[in-house]
Short mmCIF file of C-alpha atoms and ligand atoms in Angstrom, two decimals:
data_model
loop_
_atom_site.label_atom_id
_atom_site.label_comp_id
_atom_site.label_asym_id
_atom_site.label_seq_id
_atom_site.Cartn_x
_atom_site.Cartn_y
_atom_site.Cartn_z
CA MET A 101 -106.98 201.33 -115.70
CA LYS A 102 -105.12 198.37 -117.15
CA MET A 103 -102.05 197.03 -115.45
CA ILE A 104 -98.68 195.79 -116.63
CA SER A 105 -96.74 193.33 -114.43
CA ILE A 106 -93.06 192.47 -114.65
CA ALA A 107 -91.79 189.22 -113.15
CA VAL A 108 -88.07 189.29 -112.38
CA PRO A 109 -86.15 186.16 -111.29
CA CYS A 110 -83.10 187.05 -109.18
CA TYR A 111 -80.34 184.84 -107.89
CA ASN A 112 -77.37 186.51 -106.18
CA GLU A 113 -78.06 189.78 -107.93
CA GLN A 114 -77.32 192.40 -105.29
CA GLU A 115 -75.17 194.38 -107.76
CA THR A 116 -77.73 194.50 -110.54
CA ILE A 117 -81.07 195.10 -108.79
CA PRO A 118 -80.57 198.85 -108.10
CA ALA A 119 -79.57 199.47 -111.74
CA PHE A 120 -82.52 197.43 -112.96
CA TYR A 121 -84.93 199.38 -110.77
CA GLN A 122 -83.54 202.69 -112.03
CA ALA A 123 -83.97 201.53 -115.62
CA ILE A 124 -87.38 199.89 -115.50
CA ILE A 125 -89.46 202.46 -113.59
CA PRO A 126 -89.14 205.28 -116.19
CA VAL A 127 -90.13 202.85 -118.95
CA LEU A 128 -93.20 201.70 -117.04
CA LYS A 129 -94.18 205.31 -116.33
CA GLN A 130 -93.79 206.11 -120.01
CA ILE A 131 -96.16 203.30 -120.99
CA GLY A 132 -98.66 204.99 -118.72
CA LEU A 133 -100.55 201.99 -117.35
CA ASP A 134 -100.74 200.98 -113.71
CA TYR A 135 -97.78 198.71 -112.99
CA GLU A 136 -96.16 196.28 -110.59
CA VAL A 137 -92.72 194.70 -110.51
CA ILE A 138 -92.41 191.31 -108.82
CA PHE A 139 -88.92 190.33 -107.75
CA VAL A 140 -88.44 186.65 -107.02
CA ASP A 141 -85.45 185.90 -104.85
CA ASP A 142 -84.45 182.41 -105.85
CA GLY A 143 -82.68 181.52 -102.60
CA SER A 144 -79.83 184.01 -103.03
CA LYS A 145 -76.87 183.83 -100.69
CA ASP A 146 -76.08 187.54 -100.92
CA ASP A 147 -78.18 190.59 -99.97
CA THR A 148 -80.71 190.19 -102.79
CA ALA A 149 -83.62 189.52 -100.42
CA LYS A 150 -82.83 192.54 -98.27
CA ILE A 151 -82.48 194.83 -101.30
CA ILE A 152 -85.83 193.84 -102.79
CA LYS A 153 -87.58 194.17 -99.44
CA ASP A 154 -86.13 197.67 -99.02
CA LEU A 155 -87.36 198.58 -102.49
CA ALA A 156 -90.82 197.25 -101.63
CA ASN A 157 -90.91 199.28 -98.43
CA ASN A 158 -90.27 202.47 -100.35
CA ASP A 159 -92.40 201.78 -103.42
CA SER A 160 -95.82 200.17 -103.28
CA HIS A 161 -95.46 199.04 -106.92
CA ILE A 162 -92.77 196.59 -105.87
CA LYS A 163 -93.72 193.08 -104.80
CA TYR A 164 -91.47 190.25 -103.78
CA VAL A 165 -91.45 186.51 -103.31
CA ILE A 166 -88.54 184.99 -101.42
CA PHE A 167 -87.79 181.29 -101.87
CA SER A 168 -86.69 178.98 -99.09
CA ARG A 169 -83.72 177.88 -101.24
CA ASN A 170 -82.45 178.02 -104.81
CA PHE A 171 -85.01 176.34 -107.07
CA GLY A 172 -83.65 177.56 -110.41
CA LYS A 173 -84.76 180.19 -112.90
CA GLU A 174 -87.63 178.06 -114.25
CA SER A 175 -89.24 177.89 -110.80
CA ALA A 176 -88.55 181.58 -110.18
CA MET A 177 -90.29 182.48 -113.46
CA TYR A 178 -93.28 180.35 -112.53
CA ALA A 179 -93.52 181.95 -109.08
CA GLY A 180 -93.19 185.40 -110.63
CA LEU A 181 -95.87 184.78 -113.24
CA SER A 182 -98.26 183.25 -110.73
CA SER A 183 -97.91 186.31 -108.49
CA THR A 184 -98.84 188.81 -111.18
CA LYS A 185 -102.20 190.51 -111.49
CA GLY A 186 -101.62 192.57 -114.61
CA ASP A 187 -103.49 192.47 -117.91
CA TYR A 188 -100.08 192.38 -119.58
CA VAL A 189 -97.24 190.42 -118.06
CA ALA A 190 -93.53 190.39 -118.87
CA ILE A 191 -90.67 188.22 -117.72
CA MET A 192 -87.35 190.00 -117.53
CA ASP A 193 -83.81 189.19 -116.35
CA VAL A 194 -82.52 191.56 -113.73
CA ASP A 195 -79.04 191.94 -115.24
CA LEU A 196 -80.29 194.36 -117.95
CA GLN A 197 -79.44 191.89 -120.72
CA ASP A 198 -83.13 192.27 -121.53
CA PRO A 199 -83.34 195.93 -122.59
CA PRO A 200 -86.22 197.52 -120.60
CA GLU A 201 -87.01 200.08 -123.32
CA LYS A 202 -88.05 197.24 -125.66
CA LEU A 203 -91.08 196.88 -123.42
CA ILE A 204 -92.64 199.85 -125.20
CA ASP A 205 -92.44 198.12 -128.60
CA MET A 206 -93.71 194.93 -127.01
CA TYR A 207 -96.66 196.74 -125.52
CA ASN A 208 -97.48 198.35 -128.87
CA GLY A 209 -97.36 194.93 -130.53
CA ILE A 210 -99.98 193.58 -128.16
CA ALA A 211 -102.16 196.65 -127.66
CA PHE A 212 -102.28 197.85 -131.27
CA GLU A 213 -101.20 195.01 -133.57
CA GLY A 214 -103.27 192.21 -132.11
CA TYR A 215 -100.49 189.90 -130.90
CA ASP A 216 -100.82 187.81 -127.72
CA CYS A 217 -97.11 187.83 -127.08
CA VAL A 218 -94.12 189.85 -128.19
CA GLY A 219 -90.72 188.36 -127.49
CA LEU A 220 -87.13 189.24 -128.11
CA ARG A 221 -84.80 187.23 -130.29
CA ARG A 222 -81.07 187.61 -130.33
CA VAL A 223 -79.74 187.73 -133.88
CA THR A 224 -76.11 187.82 -132.75
CA ARG A 225 -74.48 186.19 -129.82
CA GLU A 226 -71.62 188.68 -129.70
CA GLY A 227 -69.90 188.90 -126.37
CA GLU A 228 -70.72 185.32 -125.56
CA PRO A 229 -67.97 182.68 -125.54
CA LYS A 230 -67.72 181.15 -129.05
CA ILE A 231 -67.95 177.63 -127.73
CA ARG A 232 -71.20 178.44 -125.89
CA SER A 233 -72.71 179.91 -129.08
CA PHE A 234 -71.68 176.83 -131.04
CA PHE A 235 -73.31 174.43 -128.61
CA ALA A 236 -76.38 176.63 -128.31
CA ARG A 237 -76.87 176.50 -132.10
CA GLN A 238 -76.43 172.73 -132.14
CA PHE A 239 -78.95 172.43 -129.32
CA TYR A 240 -81.63 174.39 -131.19
CA LYS A 241 -81.03 172.36 -134.35
CA THR A 242 -81.30 169.07 -132.46
CA ILE A 243 -84.33 169.90 -130.37
CA ASN A 244 -86.24 171.25 -133.35
CA LYS A 245 -85.55 168.06 -135.27
CA MET A 246 -86.72 165.93 -132.38
CA SER A 247 -89.65 167.90 -131.04
CA GLU A 248 -92.96 168.89 -132.53
CA THR A 249 -92.97 172.04 -130.42
CA GLU A 250 -90.92 174.76 -132.08
CA ILE A 251 -88.14 176.16 -129.93
CA VAL A 252 -87.06 179.45 -131.50
CA ASP A 253 -83.29 179.87 -131.79
CA GLY A 254 -82.05 182.89 -129.87
CA ALA A 255 -85.42 183.54 -128.25
CA ARG A 256 -85.03 184.86 -124.75
CA ASP A 257 -87.38 184.32 -121.87
CA TYR A 258 -87.94 188.09 -122.04
CA ARG A 259 -91.43 188.66 -123.45
CA LEU A 260 -94.65 190.51 -122.82
CA MET A 261 -97.82 188.43 -122.82
CA THR A 262 -101.53 188.87 -122.41
CA ARG A 263 -103.25 187.64 -119.26
CA LYS A 264 -104.83 184.82 -121.29
CA MET A 265 -101.47 183.49 -122.38
CA VAL A 266 -99.98 183.77 -118.88
CA ASP A 267 -102.91 181.84 -117.42
CA ALA A 268 -102.35 179.17 -120.06
CA ILE A 269 -98.67 178.93 -119.09
CA LEU A 270 -99.59 178.70 -115.41
CA SER A 271 -102.03 175.91 -116.18
CA VAL A 272 -99.06 173.83 -117.34
CA GLU A 273 -98.08 172.66 -113.88
CA GLU A 274 -95.32 170.23 -114.70
CA TYR A 275 -92.42 170.03 -112.29
CA ASN A 276 -89.68 169.69 -114.92
CA ARG A 277 -90.25 173.04 -116.54
CA PHE A 278 -88.65 174.04 -119.81
CA SER A 279 -90.27 177.41 -120.39
CA LYS A 280 -88.87 177.97 -123.88
CA GLY A 281 -90.94 174.95 -124.86
CA ILE A 282 -93.99 175.76 -122.74
CA PHE A 283 -94.27 179.30 -124.20
CA SER A 284 -94.44 177.79 -127.66
CA TRP A 285 -96.57 174.80 -126.69
CA VAL A 286 -99.44 176.94 -125.35
CA GLY A 287 -99.78 178.52 -128.77
CA PHE A 288 -101.02 182.11 -129.25
CA LYS A 289 -99.75 184.63 -131.76
CA THR A 290 -96.18 185.70 -131.09
CA LYS A 291 -94.25 188.52 -132.68
CA TRP A 292 -90.44 188.47 -132.57
CA LEU A 293 -88.40 191.61 -132.20
CA GLU A 294 -84.76 191.19 -133.13
CA TYR A 295 -81.89 192.71 -131.22
CA LYS A 296 -78.19 192.43 -130.69
CA ASN A 297 -76.81 190.69 -127.63
CA VAL A 298 -76.20 192.95 -124.62
CA GLN A 299 -73.72 192.20 -121.84
CA ARG A 300 -74.93 192.02 -118.26
CA VAL A 301 -74.38 195.27 -116.28
CA ALA A 302 -72.73 193.70 -113.25
CA GLY A 303 -72.36 190.40 -111.45
CA GLU A 304 -71.79 187.08 -113.19
CA THR A 305 -73.74 184.64 -115.30
CA LYS A 306 -75.16 181.75 -113.27
CA TRP A 307 -74.56 179.28 -116.08
CA ASN A 308 -71.61 177.06 -116.76
CA PHE A 309 -71.14 174.41 -119.41
CA LYS A 310 -72.37 171.58 -117.24
CA LYS A 311 -75.54 173.43 -116.25
CA LEU A 312 -76.26 174.37 -119.87
CA LEU A 313 -75.80 170.77 -120.98
CA ARG A 314 -78.19 169.59 -118.27
CA TYR A 315 -80.66 172.30 -119.31
CA SER A 316 -80.45 171.16 -122.94
CA ILE A 317 -81.03 167.52 -122.05
CA ASP A 318 -83.95 168.50 -119.80
CA GLY A 319 -85.42 170.49 -122.68
CA ILE A 320 -85.20 167.57 -125.08
CA ILE A 321 -86.68 165.15 -122.55
CA ALA A 322 -89.51 167.55 -121.71
CA PHE A 323 -90.49 168.13 -125.32
CA SER A 324 -89.59 165.02 -127.25
CA THR A 325 -89.85 161.29 -126.88
CA SER A 326 -87.86 160.58 -130.03
CA PRO A 327 -84.79 159.31 -128.09
CA LEU A 328 -87.04 156.49 -126.86
CA LYS A 329 -88.17 155.71 -130.39
CA MET A 330 -84.56 155.74 -131.54
CA ILE A 331 -83.79 152.92 -129.12
CA THR A 332 -86.33 150.69 -130.85
CA LYS A 333 -84.87 151.55 -134.25
CA LEU A 334 -81.40 150.84 -132.98
CA GLY A 335 -82.51 147.45 -131.65
CA ILE A 336 -84.09 146.56 -134.98
CA SER A 337 -80.94 147.60 -136.88
CA PHE A 338 -78.83 145.30 -134.73
CA ILE A 339 -81.20 142.38 -135.29
CA VAL A 340 -81.03 142.95 -139.05
CA LEU A 341 -77.26 143.16 -138.81
CA SER A 342 -77.06 139.89 -136.91
CA PHE A 343 -79.13 138.16 -139.62
CA LEU A 344 -76.76 139.48 -142.27
CA MET A 345 -73.82 138.21 -140.24
CA ALA A 346 -75.44 134.78 -139.91
CA ILE A 347 -76.03 134.59 -143.66
CA THR A 348 -72.43 135.63 -144.32
CA ALA A 349 -71.22 132.94 -141.92
CA VAL A 350 -73.22 130.25 -143.74
CA ILE A 351 -71.91 131.40 -147.13
CA LEU A 352 -68.34 131.42 -145.87
CA ALA A 353 -68.81 127.91 -144.53
CA VAL A 354 -69.94 126.44 -147.85
CA VAL A 355 -67.73 128.40 -150.24
CA PRO A 356 -64.54 126.40 -150.78
CA LYS A 357 -61.14 127.96 -150.10
CA HIS A 358 -62.52 130.90 -148.16
CA ILE A 359 -60.24 132.76 -145.82
CA VAL A 360 -60.74 131.23 -142.43
CA PHE A 361 -60.40 133.49 -139.38
CA HIS A 362 -57.60 131.96 -137.37
CA SER A 363 -59.37 132.62 -134.18
CA GLY A 364 -62.79 134.12 -133.66
CA TRP A 365 -62.67 135.32 -130.10
CA PRO A 366 -61.18 138.84 -130.54
CA TYR A 367 -63.92 139.66 -133.02
CA LEU A 368 -66.50 138.18 -130.76
CA SER A 369 -65.36 140.16 -127.75
CA ILE A 370 -65.26 143.43 -129.73
CA VAL A 371 -68.83 142.85 -130.88
CA LEU A 372 -69.90 141.94 -127.35
CA VAL A 373 -68.31 144.97 -125.71
CA PHE A 374 -69.79 147.23 -128.37
CA LEU A 375 -73.27 145.79 -127.97
CA PHE A 376 -73.10 146.04 -124.18
CA GLY A 377 -72.08 149.68 -124.58
CA VAL A 378 -75.09 150.32 -126.82
CA LEU A 379 -77.32 148.51 -124.35
CA PHE A 380 -76.22 150.61 -121.42
CA VAL A 381 -76.62 153.83 -123.38
CA CYS A 382 -80.18 152.74 -124.18
CA LEU A 383 -80.81 151.97 -120.54
CA GLY A 384 -79.38 155.37 -119.68
CA VAL A 385 -81.77 157.13 -122.07
CA MET A 386 -84.71 155.26 -120.60
CA SER A 387 -83.59 156.09 -117.08
CA GLN A 388 -83.57 159.79 -117.92
CA TYR A 389 -87.25 159.58 -118.82
CA LEU A 390 -87.98 157.39 -115.83
CA ALA A 391 -86.28 159.87 -113.49
CA LYS A 392 -88.35 162.71 -114.91
CA THR A 393 -91.53 160.69 -114.64
CA TYR A 394 -90.63 159.86 -111.06
CA ALA A 395 -90.13 163.52 -110.19
CA GLU A 396 -93.43 164.34 -111.91
CA VAL A 397 -95.60 161.74 -110.16
CA LYS A 398 -94.38 162.90 -106.77
CA HIS A 399 -96.26 166.17 -107.39
CA ARG A 400 -93.82 168.25 -105.46
CA PRO A 401 -94.45 171.98 -105.54
CA ILE A 402 -92.49 173.93 -108.15
CA TYR A 403 -91.14 176.24 -105.45
CA ILE A 404 -91.42 176.90 -101.70
CA GLU A 405 -92.04 180.42 -100.56
CA LYS A 406 -90.42 181.71 -97.39
CA GLU A 407 -91.74 185.24 -97.44
CA SER A 408 -93.79 187.43 -99.71
CA ASN A 409 -95.88 190.59 -99.85
CA VAL A 410 -98.03 189.36 -102.74
CA ASN A 411 -101.73 188.84 -102.03
CA LYS A 412 -102.60 185.79 -104.08
CA LYS A 413 -105.98 185.94 -105.77
CA LYS A 414 -106.89 182.38 -104.87
N1 UDP B 518 -81.55 183.18 -112.14
C1 UDP B 518 -82.43 182.66 -111.18
N2 UDP B 518 -82.13 181.45 -110.61
C2 UDP B 518 -81.00 180.74 -110.94
C3 UDP B 518 -80.15 181.27 -111.93
C4 UDP B 518 -80.46 182.48 -112.52
O1 UDP B 518 -83.43 183.26 -110.86
O2 UDP B 518 -80.80 179.66 -110.36
C5 UDP B 518 -81.87 184.49 -112.77
C6 UDP B 518 -80.74 185.52 -112.73
O3 UDP B 518 -80.72 186.23 -111.52
C7 UDP B 518 -81.07 186.41 -113.91
C8 UDP B 518 -81.68 185.42 -114.91
O4 UDP B 518 -82.10 184.29 -114.14
O5 UDP B 518 -82.03 187.40 -113.62
C9 UDP B 518 -80.70 185.00 -115.99
O6 UDP B 518 -79.51 184.49 -115.40
P1 UDP B 518 -78.08 184.77 -116.03
O7 UDP B 518 -77.91 186.20 -116.36
O8 UDP B 518 -77.09 184.17 -115.09
O9 UDP B 518 -78.14 183.89 -117.35
P2 UDP B 518 -77.59 184.29 -118.82
O10 UDP B 518 -78.11 185.67 -119.12
O11 UDP B 518 -76.11 184.24 -118.72
O12 UDP B 518 -78.17 183.25 -119.72
MG1 MG B 519 -77.87 187.30 -118.01
#
C-alpha cells in the first residue's frame, strides 16, 4: 500500500499540536493510504517536545525529530522532509493555517490529474496586518523581477509532493535555504489551489517585521545575483556622470561671463559624502553575498538532532 507522509515544523506550539492532531488524523484516514506524521520540534522552549513524544507513544503513525536548538522553519522543513518515507509527502504548519482537508484535493491532483505537486495559494491576506501584506506584495514583485526562479505570490509552504520531487528538494543541500525558491527551482508540474487566509487556532506567529525583512533579503540573495550586477551599473553611471561634469567644467571655463561659483567646497563635500555613501552601500551588498558564501563553504549541517524515533533509510 502506498504511503502519505506529513512533515510538520513546530516551534513553541504546545497549544496547537493537540488541535492539529485531532484535525489531521481523520483526513489521513479518509484518504485511505498508509500514513505517517513527522513532527519536528525546532528547539522549542515550551512543552512541544513532550507533547509530540506522548503522541508518538500512543500512536505508531507519529514520528518525531527534536532539534538541539532553534534552527528556524527552513531547517525544520528540511529535517521533516528528509525523515519521510512516503510516496506522497506534504509540508504543513501546525497552527491549522494550512487547512488539513485540502490534502484530499491535493492528493487527487497528484494521483488522478498527473501533477507532481499541488500547493496552496492565498488569494486574500485578510486577517493579516495591512502593513505586512503591503511589504509581502512588494517583496514578491521585487524578487520576481530580480530572479529567474519564479516565486509565486501568496504560495504557502503547504503542499503535497511526489517522492521524486521531495528527493530533488533534498538533493539541494544548501545551508541558506529559501524553500519558496527551491520548490520552484527543482521544477516539476505544480497545480495551485486557491484559498482564503485562515487565522491560526492558538498561540502566536513567530514572525516579526525584522525577521520577515531578513527572510526577504535572504530570499533575494539565495535566488538572484542582480544586486551585484547593479553595483557595476551604478559604478559605470557615476563614471559617465563625472565625464559630463568635467566637460561642463571646461565649457564654463571658456565661456565668457559665466556665473562663477563663489566657493566650490560645499558642492565638493556634498558630492564626496554622497559617493562615499554609495560606496559603502555597494560594499554592504557585496558583504551580504560574501557572508552567505562563507556560511556555505563551512558545510555546517542544516540542523542538529537531539532525539528522534525515525529510522533513517541511509
Ligand atoms: N516554525 C518553526 N521554526 C521557527 C518558526 C516557526 O518550525 O523558528 C513553525 C511554526 O511552529 C509553524 C510554522 O513554522 O508551524 C509557521 O510559523 P508561524 O505560524 O509563526 O508563521 P506564519 O503563519 O505567521 O507565517
Ligand atoms: Mg502560522
